[in-house]
XYZ file of C-alpha atoms in Angstrom:
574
model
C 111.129 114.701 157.522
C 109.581 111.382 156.580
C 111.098 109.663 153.469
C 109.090 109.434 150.487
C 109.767 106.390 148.355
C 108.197 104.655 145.699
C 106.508 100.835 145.641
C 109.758 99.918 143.321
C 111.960 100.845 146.004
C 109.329 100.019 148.874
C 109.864 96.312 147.417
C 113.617 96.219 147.163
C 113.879 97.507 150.598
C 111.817 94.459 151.538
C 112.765 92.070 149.918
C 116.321 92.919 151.741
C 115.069 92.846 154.813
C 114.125 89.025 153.941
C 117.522 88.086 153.779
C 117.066 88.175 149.902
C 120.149 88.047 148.036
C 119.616 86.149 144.967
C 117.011 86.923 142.134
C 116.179 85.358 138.630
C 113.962 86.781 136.714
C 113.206 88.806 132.789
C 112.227 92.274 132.786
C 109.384 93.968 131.308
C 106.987 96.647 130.329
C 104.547 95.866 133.884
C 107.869 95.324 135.930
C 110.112 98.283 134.224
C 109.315 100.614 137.541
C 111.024 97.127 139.679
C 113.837 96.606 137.689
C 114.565 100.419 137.785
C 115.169 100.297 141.429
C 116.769 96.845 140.914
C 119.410 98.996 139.106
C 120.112 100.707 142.887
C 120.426 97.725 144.464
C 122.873 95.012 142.659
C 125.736 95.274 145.418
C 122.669 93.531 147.817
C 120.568 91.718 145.288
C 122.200 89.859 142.919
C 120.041 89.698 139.772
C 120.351 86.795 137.222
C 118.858 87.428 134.038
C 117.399 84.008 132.535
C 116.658 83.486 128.718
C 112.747 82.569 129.412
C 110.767 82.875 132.210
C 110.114 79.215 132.521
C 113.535 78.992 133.807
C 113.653 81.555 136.476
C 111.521 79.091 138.153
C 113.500 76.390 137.642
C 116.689 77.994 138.529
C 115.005 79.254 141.683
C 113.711 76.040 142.547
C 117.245 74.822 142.003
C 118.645 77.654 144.522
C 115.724 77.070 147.174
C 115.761 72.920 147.109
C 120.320 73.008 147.776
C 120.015 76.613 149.912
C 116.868 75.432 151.719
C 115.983 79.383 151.417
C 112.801 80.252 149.289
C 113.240 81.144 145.325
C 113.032 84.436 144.377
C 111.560 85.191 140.942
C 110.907 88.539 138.989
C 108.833 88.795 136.206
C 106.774 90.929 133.815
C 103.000 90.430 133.179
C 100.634 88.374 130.114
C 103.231 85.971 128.764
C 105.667 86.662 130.826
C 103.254 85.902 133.975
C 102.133 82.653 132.263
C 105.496 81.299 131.472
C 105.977 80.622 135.211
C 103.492 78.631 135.372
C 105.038 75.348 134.606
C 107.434 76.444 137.306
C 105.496 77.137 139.599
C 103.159 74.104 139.888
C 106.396 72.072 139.806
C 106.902 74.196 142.684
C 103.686 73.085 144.040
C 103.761 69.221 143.995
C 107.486 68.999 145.000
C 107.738 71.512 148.262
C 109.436 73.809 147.137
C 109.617 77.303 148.530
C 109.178 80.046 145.925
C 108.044 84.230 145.793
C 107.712 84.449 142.337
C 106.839 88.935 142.157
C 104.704 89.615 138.781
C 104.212 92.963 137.113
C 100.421 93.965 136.356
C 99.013 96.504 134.255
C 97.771 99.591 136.235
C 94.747 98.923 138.192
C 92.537 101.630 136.292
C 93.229 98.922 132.906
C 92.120 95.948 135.465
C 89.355 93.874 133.198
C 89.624 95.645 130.301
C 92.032 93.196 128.292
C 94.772 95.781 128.319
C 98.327 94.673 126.206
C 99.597 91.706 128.419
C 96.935 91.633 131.070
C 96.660 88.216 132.521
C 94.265 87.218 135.203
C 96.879 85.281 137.062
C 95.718 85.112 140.602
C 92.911 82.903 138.622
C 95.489 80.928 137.017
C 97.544 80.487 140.037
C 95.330 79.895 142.769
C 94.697 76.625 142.201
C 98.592 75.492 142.341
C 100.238 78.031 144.782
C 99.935 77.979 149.025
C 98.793 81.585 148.644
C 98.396 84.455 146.038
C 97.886 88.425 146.175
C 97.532 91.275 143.858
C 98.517 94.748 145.114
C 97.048 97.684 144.037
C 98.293 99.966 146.226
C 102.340 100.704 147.339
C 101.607 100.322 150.771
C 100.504 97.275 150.780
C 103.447 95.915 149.470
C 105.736 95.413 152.572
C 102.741 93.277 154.589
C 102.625 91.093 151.452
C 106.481 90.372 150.908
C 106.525 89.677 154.676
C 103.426 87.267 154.243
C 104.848 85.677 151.498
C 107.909 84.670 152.617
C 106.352 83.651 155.796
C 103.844 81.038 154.307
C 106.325 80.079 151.338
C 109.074 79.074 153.827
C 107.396 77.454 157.041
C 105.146 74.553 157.404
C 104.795 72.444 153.932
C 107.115 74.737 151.957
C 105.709 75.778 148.485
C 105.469 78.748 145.691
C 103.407 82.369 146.427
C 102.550 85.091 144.107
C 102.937 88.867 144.418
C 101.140 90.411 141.310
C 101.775 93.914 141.618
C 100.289 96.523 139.678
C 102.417 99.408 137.828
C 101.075 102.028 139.518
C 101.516 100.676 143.259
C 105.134 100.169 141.921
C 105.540 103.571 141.213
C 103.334 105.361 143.510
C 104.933 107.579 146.518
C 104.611 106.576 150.050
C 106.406 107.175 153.169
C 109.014 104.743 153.907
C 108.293 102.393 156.848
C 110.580 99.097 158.447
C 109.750 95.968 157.259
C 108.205 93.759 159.819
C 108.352 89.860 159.258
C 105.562 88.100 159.534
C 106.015 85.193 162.416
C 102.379 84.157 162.647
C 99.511 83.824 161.179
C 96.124 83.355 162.931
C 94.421 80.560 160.676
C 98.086 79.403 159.561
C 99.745 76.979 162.094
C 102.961 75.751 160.559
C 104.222 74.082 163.154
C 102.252 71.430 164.818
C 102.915 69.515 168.137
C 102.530 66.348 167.832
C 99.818 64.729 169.698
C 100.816 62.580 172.592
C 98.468 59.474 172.182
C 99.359 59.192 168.575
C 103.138 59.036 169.570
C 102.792 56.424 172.724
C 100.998 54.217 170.066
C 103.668 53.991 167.817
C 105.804 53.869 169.803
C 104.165 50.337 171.173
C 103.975 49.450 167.596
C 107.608 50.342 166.775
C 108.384 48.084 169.919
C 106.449 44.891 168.749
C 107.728 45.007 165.199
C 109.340 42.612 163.793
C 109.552 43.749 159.804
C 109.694 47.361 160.676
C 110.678 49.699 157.421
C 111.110 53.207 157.414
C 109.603 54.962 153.995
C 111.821 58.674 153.756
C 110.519 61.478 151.234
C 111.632 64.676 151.100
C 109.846 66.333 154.150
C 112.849 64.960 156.083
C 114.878 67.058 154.259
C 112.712 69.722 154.434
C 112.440 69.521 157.560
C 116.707 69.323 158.418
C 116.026 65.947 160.042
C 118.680 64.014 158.437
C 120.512 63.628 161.814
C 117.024 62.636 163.253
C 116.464 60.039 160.640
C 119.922 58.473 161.291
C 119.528 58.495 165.321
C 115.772 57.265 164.802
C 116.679 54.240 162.200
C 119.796 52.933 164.527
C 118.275 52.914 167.448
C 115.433 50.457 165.930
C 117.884 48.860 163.561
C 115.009 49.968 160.667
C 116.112 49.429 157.114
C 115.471 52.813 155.224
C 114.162 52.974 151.756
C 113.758 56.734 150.121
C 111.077 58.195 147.771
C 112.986 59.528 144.180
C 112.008 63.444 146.426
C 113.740 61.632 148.926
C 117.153 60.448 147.914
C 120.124 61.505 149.961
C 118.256 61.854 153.780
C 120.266 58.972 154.404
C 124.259 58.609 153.033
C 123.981 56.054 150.349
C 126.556 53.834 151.913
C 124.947 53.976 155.543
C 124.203 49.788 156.330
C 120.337 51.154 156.836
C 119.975 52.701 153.666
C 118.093 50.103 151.263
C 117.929 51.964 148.333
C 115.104 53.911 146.419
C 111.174 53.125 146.095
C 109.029 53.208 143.077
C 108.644 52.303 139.438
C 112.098 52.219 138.922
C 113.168 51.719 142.765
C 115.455 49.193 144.386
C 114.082 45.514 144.553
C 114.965 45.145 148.189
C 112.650 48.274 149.609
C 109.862 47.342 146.514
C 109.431 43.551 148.314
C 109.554 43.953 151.684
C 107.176 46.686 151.653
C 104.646 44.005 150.891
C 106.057 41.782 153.436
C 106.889 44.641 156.271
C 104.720 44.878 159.728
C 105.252 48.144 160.893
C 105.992 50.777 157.516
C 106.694 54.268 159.476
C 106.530 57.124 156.701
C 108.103 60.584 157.196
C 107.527 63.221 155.084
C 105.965 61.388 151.364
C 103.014 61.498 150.059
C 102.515 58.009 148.882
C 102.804 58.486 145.333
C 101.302 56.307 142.923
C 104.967 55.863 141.442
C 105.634 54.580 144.800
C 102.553 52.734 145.681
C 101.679 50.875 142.605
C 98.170 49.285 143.122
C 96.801 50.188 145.890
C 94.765 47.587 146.470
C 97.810 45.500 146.901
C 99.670 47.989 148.633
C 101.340 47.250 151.981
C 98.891 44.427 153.317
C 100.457 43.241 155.972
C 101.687 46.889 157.482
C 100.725 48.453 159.975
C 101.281 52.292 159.031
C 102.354 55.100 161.088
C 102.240 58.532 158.579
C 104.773 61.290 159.742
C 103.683 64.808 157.931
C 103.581 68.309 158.653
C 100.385 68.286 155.900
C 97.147 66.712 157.411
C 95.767 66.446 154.061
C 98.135 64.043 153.153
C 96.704 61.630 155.639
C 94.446 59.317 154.683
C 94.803 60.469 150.809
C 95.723 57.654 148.838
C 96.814 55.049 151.376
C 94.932 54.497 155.189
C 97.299 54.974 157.604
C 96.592 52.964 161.480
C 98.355 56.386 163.191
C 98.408 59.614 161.727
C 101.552 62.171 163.559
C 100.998 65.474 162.343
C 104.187 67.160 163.092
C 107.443 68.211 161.855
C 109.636 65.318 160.488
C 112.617 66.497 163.094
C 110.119 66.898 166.129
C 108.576 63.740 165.488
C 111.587 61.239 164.854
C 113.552 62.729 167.492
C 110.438 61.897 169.985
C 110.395 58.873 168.760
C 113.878 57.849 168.851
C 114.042 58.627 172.650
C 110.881 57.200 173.784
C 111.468 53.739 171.447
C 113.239 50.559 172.708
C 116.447 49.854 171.271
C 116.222 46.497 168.929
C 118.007 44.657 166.291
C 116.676 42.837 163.093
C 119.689 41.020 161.173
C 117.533 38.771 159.226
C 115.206 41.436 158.172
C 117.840 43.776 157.027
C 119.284 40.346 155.428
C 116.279 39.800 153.296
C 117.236 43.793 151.916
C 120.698 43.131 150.717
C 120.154 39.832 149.365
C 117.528 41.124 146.967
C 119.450 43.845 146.335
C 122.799 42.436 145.254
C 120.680 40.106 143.445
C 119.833 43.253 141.564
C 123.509 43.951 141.001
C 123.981 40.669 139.633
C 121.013 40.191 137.155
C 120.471 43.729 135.999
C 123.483 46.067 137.109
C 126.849 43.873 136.466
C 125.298 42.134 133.199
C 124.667 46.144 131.701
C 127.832 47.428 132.824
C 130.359 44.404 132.057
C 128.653 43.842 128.081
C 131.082 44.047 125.327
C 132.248 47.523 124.176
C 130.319 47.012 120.701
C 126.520 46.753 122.481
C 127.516 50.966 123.354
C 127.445 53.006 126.148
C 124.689 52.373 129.028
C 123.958 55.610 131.012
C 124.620 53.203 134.252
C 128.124 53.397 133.265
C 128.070 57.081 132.746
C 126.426 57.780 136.395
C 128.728 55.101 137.785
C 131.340 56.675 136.898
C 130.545 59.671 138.082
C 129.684 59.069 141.196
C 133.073 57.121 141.935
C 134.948 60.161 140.065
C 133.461 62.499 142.451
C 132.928 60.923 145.576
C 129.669 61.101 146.339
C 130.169 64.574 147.364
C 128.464 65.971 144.521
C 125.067 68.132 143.660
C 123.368 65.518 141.354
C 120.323 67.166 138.855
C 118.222 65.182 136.570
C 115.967 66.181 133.918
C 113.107 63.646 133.721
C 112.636 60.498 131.764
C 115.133 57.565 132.393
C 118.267 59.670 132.895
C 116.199 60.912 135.886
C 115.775 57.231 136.809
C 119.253 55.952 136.333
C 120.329 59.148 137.499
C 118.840 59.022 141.317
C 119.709 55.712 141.563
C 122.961 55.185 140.895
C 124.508 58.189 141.773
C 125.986 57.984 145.071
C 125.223 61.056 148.263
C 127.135 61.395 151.135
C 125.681 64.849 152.260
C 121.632 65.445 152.328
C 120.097 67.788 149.724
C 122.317 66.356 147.067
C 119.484 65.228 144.605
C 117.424 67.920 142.472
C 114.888 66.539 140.484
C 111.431 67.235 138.980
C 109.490 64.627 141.088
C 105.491 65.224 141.037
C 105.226 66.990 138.047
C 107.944 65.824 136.052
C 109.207 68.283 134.161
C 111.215 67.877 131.006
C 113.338 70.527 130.491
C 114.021 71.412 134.037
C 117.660 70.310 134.140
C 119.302 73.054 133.051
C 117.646 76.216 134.823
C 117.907 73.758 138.126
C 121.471 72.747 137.719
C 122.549 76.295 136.825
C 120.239 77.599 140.227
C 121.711 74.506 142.390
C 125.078 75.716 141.538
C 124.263 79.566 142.571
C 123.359 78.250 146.060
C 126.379 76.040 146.913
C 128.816 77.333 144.023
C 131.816 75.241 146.431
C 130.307 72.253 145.393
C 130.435 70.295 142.572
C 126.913 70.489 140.334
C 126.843 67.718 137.737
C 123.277 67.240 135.376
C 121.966 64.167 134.240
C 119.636 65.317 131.120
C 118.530 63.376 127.931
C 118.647 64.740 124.563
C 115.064 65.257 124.210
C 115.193 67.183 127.815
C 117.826 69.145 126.950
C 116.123 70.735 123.942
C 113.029 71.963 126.121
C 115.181 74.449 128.140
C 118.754 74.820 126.065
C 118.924 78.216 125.611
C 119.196 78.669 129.459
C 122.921 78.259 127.779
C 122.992 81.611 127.105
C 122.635 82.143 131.203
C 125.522 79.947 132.088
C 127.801 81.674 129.322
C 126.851 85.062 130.981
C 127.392 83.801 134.059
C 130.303 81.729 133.808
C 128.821 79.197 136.186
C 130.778 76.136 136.198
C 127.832 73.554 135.681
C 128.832 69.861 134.175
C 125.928 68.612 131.921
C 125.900 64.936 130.426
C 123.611 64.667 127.604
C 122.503 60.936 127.628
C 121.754 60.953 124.325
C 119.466 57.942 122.601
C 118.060 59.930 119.763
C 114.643 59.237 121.374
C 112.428 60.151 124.012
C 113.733 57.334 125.464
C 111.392 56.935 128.853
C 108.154 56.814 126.522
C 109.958 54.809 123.792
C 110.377 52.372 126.941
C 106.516 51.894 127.787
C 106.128 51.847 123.793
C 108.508 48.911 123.713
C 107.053 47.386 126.704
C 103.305 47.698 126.473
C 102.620 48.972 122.892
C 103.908 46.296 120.646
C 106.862 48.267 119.465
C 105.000 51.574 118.298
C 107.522 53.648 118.087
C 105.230 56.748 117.957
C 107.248 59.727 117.432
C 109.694 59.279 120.138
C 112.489 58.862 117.473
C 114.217 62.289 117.483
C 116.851 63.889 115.176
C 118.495 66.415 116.995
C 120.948 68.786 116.140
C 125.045 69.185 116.576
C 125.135 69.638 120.507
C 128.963 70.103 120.538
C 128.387 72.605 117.898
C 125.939 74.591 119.748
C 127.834 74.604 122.735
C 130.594 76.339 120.682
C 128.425 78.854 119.902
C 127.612 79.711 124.247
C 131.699 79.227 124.294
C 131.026 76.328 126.378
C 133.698 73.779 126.016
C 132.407 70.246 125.068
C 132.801 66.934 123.554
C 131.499 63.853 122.300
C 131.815 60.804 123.942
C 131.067 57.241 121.565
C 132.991 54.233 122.900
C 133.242 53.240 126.777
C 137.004 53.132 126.535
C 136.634 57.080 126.119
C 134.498 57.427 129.223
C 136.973 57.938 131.932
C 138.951 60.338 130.089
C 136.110 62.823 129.316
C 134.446 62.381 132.116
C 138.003 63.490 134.392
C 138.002 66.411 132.011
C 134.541 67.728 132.517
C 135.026 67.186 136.289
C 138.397 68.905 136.595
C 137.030 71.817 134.435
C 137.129 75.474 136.324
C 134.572 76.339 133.472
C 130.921 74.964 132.548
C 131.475 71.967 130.096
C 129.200 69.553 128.676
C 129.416 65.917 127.460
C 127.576 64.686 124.793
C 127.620 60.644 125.523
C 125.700 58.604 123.013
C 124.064 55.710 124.748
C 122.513 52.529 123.552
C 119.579 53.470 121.859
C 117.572 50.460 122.879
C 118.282 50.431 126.706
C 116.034 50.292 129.155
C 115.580 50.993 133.096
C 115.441 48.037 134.688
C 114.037 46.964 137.294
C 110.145 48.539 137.003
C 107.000 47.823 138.112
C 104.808 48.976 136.299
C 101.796 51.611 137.205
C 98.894 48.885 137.374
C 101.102 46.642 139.567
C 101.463 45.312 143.010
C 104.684 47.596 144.601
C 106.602 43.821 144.423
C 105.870 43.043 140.878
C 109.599 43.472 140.009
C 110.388 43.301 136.011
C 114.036 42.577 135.077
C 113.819 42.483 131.311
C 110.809 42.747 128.856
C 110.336 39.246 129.817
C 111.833 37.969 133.231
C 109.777 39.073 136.269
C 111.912 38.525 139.689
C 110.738 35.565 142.205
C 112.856 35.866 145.711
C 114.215 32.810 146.452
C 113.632 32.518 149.869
C-alpha cells in the first residue's frame, strides 16, 4: 500500500535527502503545518530558533560561507517573508548559497490581500538566482531538489520556496527524492575555452609586473591550493578583495595584503603600475576600483569567473576565462613558464612596511592616555589566537580594521557583509559561523552602532549556549560615516553621535558573561579571558572616539591615491 503523506512531511523528507541538517528559522501561522512535522524530525534536522527573521539569514549565511553547504532558512509569510529580505539580497551580492522555504496563505486567498499575504516572488525576483511558489504538495520535492541544485553550483547564491498552506498540508503519495544534477538552460560548470587560456598563458609568460587580484570565487570555488600552486610557479604577488581575505595564508611571502578603500598600500600602487593583473573570482568593485577611468592603465587583464556577466561590467578585460576558479588556475599553472620577479615583489613590501611605519606602529605605540585603537584590539587577537581563528565583522570601520589586521592561516576564515554591507549582520553570522565549525574558534568584530541593529540575536546564543566571542568596538558613534563627515563634510557631525545603553548590563540579562575594557594595559588580560572562555562572552572595549582607518582612497579616486591622515597623501619614494 502506497504511503500517504502530507506536503509538511513531503518537505522534511526532502530536505533530508539534501544532506540538510541545520535549519534557522521563526515559525508561523502560513508555516504552522512545516514546523508540525519539524516536531518529527529534530534527531535529523536540527532547528535553531532565531529572535527575528532578519537573522535566520544571517546566521545561515554565516553557516553556508564557513560550511561551504547552502543556508537553510524557515519562515512564515507577510512580515515574516519580508524580514528576509535584507538577508537575502546580502545573499545575493556576496555568493552566498541560501534556500530560504516561506509559508503562503492558501492558494484559494491568492490576490485577495488575505492577513499576511505578501507577493514575495515579486519582491524577490529581482535579488535571488531563482524563485518558486508551490501550490500544490507534489510539486514540492522537484522544487527542493531544484533549489538546492541552482543555490549550490555555478555562482552560488539565495532561492525561494514560497509554499502555500494548503500544498503543506495536502495528502499525496510518498515518492524518493531525486536530486537535480542538471539543468537544460543552466550550465554551472563551464570549460574553459582553449584560445582564451593559450593567450594568457603567452601573456603570463611576457610579464614582467604580473599581479594576481583574488575575491572570493576562489574560495568558492575550493581553489585555495590552486591559487598557491598558480602564484609560485609565476612568483605573482597576490593581493585579495575584503570577499576575498584568507585564499591565501596571511603570512605566505606572495600574499600582499588587501585591495580597496581601506586596502593595503602595496596591492593599491602597483595595480596602477602592474602589466599583466590576472583576476579570479571578483567582481571589480568600485571599493576596489576607485575611478575607473584611472583604473589599471598599464594592465593587461585576464578576468577568471564562473559568471559571464561579470565580464566586461565595470572594467574591460583583454581575455575573458569563463570557468571555475580551480579549473582555470590549475590549467594555468601547468601550462605557464616558471619565473621569478624579486624586484617586483620588492616594490610590495617596501610600500607596505612603509605602511607599518607611518600608520600602523605610530597608532599602536601612542601613549596610553590618547585610548584604545581597535588596531590594538584585532592585533591582539590575532597573535592571541594564532591565526587559526573564524574572524566576523559587522560593517563600518571595525569591518575595515577587522579584515585587515586579523591574521588567517586556513581559507574561509573571514565572514563579512561585503556588497551590501550590512550593519547588524555580525551577530546572526558569528553565531551561524560557529554552528558550522563549532571546533573552531569564532571571534566578532562589531561596533556599537552595529551591534544594536541585530542584539537581540542574544537571546539565540543564550538558548543555545554557543560559545561566540564578540568585541564591541565601541566609539559612541557611527564611526565609519562620522569618518567621511570628518573627512569631506567639514566636521558635520550629523547624527552619528550615539548614546547607547549599558552593554555589560544587557549581557547580564542573556547570562552572557562580559566586561568592560578602558585602558590598553587591561587589554591582554580580558582579551585571554574571553578567548579561554568555554561559554559565549563579550567585551565591551571603548576605543578612541576620534580614530580613523587609515590608509583610504577615497570613492572618486585613482586606486593609488593613498591617504595617510586627513592631510598627508603617500608619494613612493622610488
Amino acid at each position: 500500500m502506497v504511503e500517504r503523506i502530507t506536503g509538511a512531511e513531503l518537505l522534511m523528507r526532502s530536505l533530508e535527502a539534501e544532506g540538510v541538517d541545520t535549519v534557522f528559522g521563526y515559525p508561523g501561522g502560513s508555516i504552522i503545518k512545516v514546523y508540525d512535522k519539524l516536531y518529527d524530525h529534530t534527531d535529523t534536522i536540527n532547528h535553531i530558533l532565531v529572535r527575528h527573521e532578519q537573522g535566520a539569514t544571517h546566521a545561515a549565511q554565516g553557516y553556508a560561507r564557513v560550511s561551504g553547504k547552502p543556508g537553510v532558512v524557515i519562515v512564515t509569510s507577510g512580515p515574516g517573508a519580508t524580514n528576509v529580505v535584507t538577508g537575502i539580497s546580502d545573499a545575493m551580492v556576496d555568493s552566498t548559497p541560501l534556500v530560504v522555504i516561506t509559508g503562503q496563505v492558501d492558494s484559494r486567498f491568492l490576490g485577495t490581500d488575505a492577513f499576511q499575504e505578501t507577493d514575495l516572488l515579486g519582491i524577490t525576483l529581482p535579488i535571488t538566482k531563482w524563485a518558486c511558489q508551490v501550490r500544490r504538495a507534489k510539486d514540492i520535492p522537484a522544487a527542493v531538489a531544484r533549489a538546492f541544485f541552482i543555490a549550490g553550483s555555478g555562482r552560488p547564491g539565495p532561492v525561494v520556496i514560497d509554499i502555500t498552506a494548503d500544498a503543506q498540508g495536502e495528502l499525496v503519495d510518498a515518492v524518493e527524492h531525486e536530486k537535480v544534477t542538471y539543468i537544460r538552460s543552466y550550465e554551472p560548470n563551464p570549460e574553459p575555452e582553449e584560445g582564451e587560456m593559450a593567450r594568457a598563458v603567452s601573456l603570463l609568460n611576457m610579464a614582467e609586473r604580473p599581479m594576481i587580484l583574488a575575491g572570493q570565487g576562489v574560495l568558492i570555488s575550493n581553489a585555495t591550493k590552486e591559487l598557491v600552486e598558480f602564484a609560485e610557479k609565476g612568483d605573482i604577488p597576490v593581493g585579495c578583495t575584503l570577499m576575498g581575505m584568507s585564499a591565501l595564508p596571511s603570512r605566505h611571502r606572495l600574499f600582499k595584503g588587501m585591495l580597496g578603500m581601506h586596502g593595503n598600500i602595496g596591492p593599491n600602487i602597483n595595480t596602477n603600475r602592474a602589466d599583466v593583473i590576472v583576476a579570479v573570482g571578483m567582481r571589480f568593485d568600485n571599493r576596489v576600483t576607485g575611478d575607473l577611468e584611472q583604473y589599471a592603465p598599464k594592465a593587461k587583464i585576464i578576468h577568471i569567473d564562473i559568471d559571464e556577466s561579470e565580464f566586461n561590467k565595470n572594467v574591460k578585460a583583454d581575455i575573458c576565462i569563463h570557468s571555475d576558479a580551480r579549473v582555470a588556475l590549475r590549467k594555468l599553472a601547468t601550462r605557464m613558464d616558471a619565473r621569478k620577479h624579486p624586484e617586483w615583489i620588492n616594490s610590495f613590501d617596501k610600500m607596505n612596511a612603509d605602511e607599518r611605519t607611518l600608520v600602523i606602529e605610530p597608532i599602536l605605540n601612542r601613549p596610553s592616555e590618547c585610548g584604545i585603537s581597535m588596531p590594538q584590539v584585532i592585533g591582539m587577537v590575532a597573535e592571541k589566537s594564532g591565526g587559526d581563528a573564524v574572524i566576523v565583522t559587522d560593517v563600518g570601520q571595525n569591518q575595515m580594521w577587522g579584515a585587515r589586521q586579523s591574521v588567517y592561516n586556513r581559507p574561509r576564515s573571514l565572514v563579512t557583509s561585503g556588497g551590501l554591507g550590512t550593519m547588524g549582520f555580525g551577530i546572526p553570522a558569528a553565531f551561524g559561523a560557529k554552528v558550522a565549525a563549532p571546533e573552531r574558534q569564532v571571534v566578532l568584530f562589531t561596533g556599537d552602532g552595529s551591534f544594536q541593529m541585530t542584539l537581540q540575536e542574544l537571546g539565540t546564543i543564550m538558548e543555545q549556549k554557543t560559545a561566540v566571542k564578540i568585541v564591541i568596538l565601541n566609539n559612541s558613534y557611527l564611526g565609519n560615516v562620522r569618518q567621511w563627515q570628518e573627512l569631506f563634510y567639514g566636521r558635520r557631525y550629523s547624527f552619528t553621535p550615539m548614546t547607547n545603553p549599558d552593554f555589560v548590563t544587557l549581557c547580564a540579562a542573556y547570562n552572557i558573561p562580559a566586561e568592560n575594557v578602558e585602558t590598553p594595559e587591561a587589554l591582554s588580560g580580558a582579551i585571554d579571558r574571553m578567548l579561554e572562555a568555554e561559554t559565549p562572552y563579550l567585551l565591551n572595549v571603548n576605543i578612541a572616539p576620534t580614530d580613523n582607518v587609515f590608509p583610504m582612497t577615497p570613492g572618486n579616486a585613482a586606486v593609488d591615491f593613498v591617504m595617510l591622515s586627513p592631510t598627508e597623501i603617500y608619494s613612493p619614494n622610488d
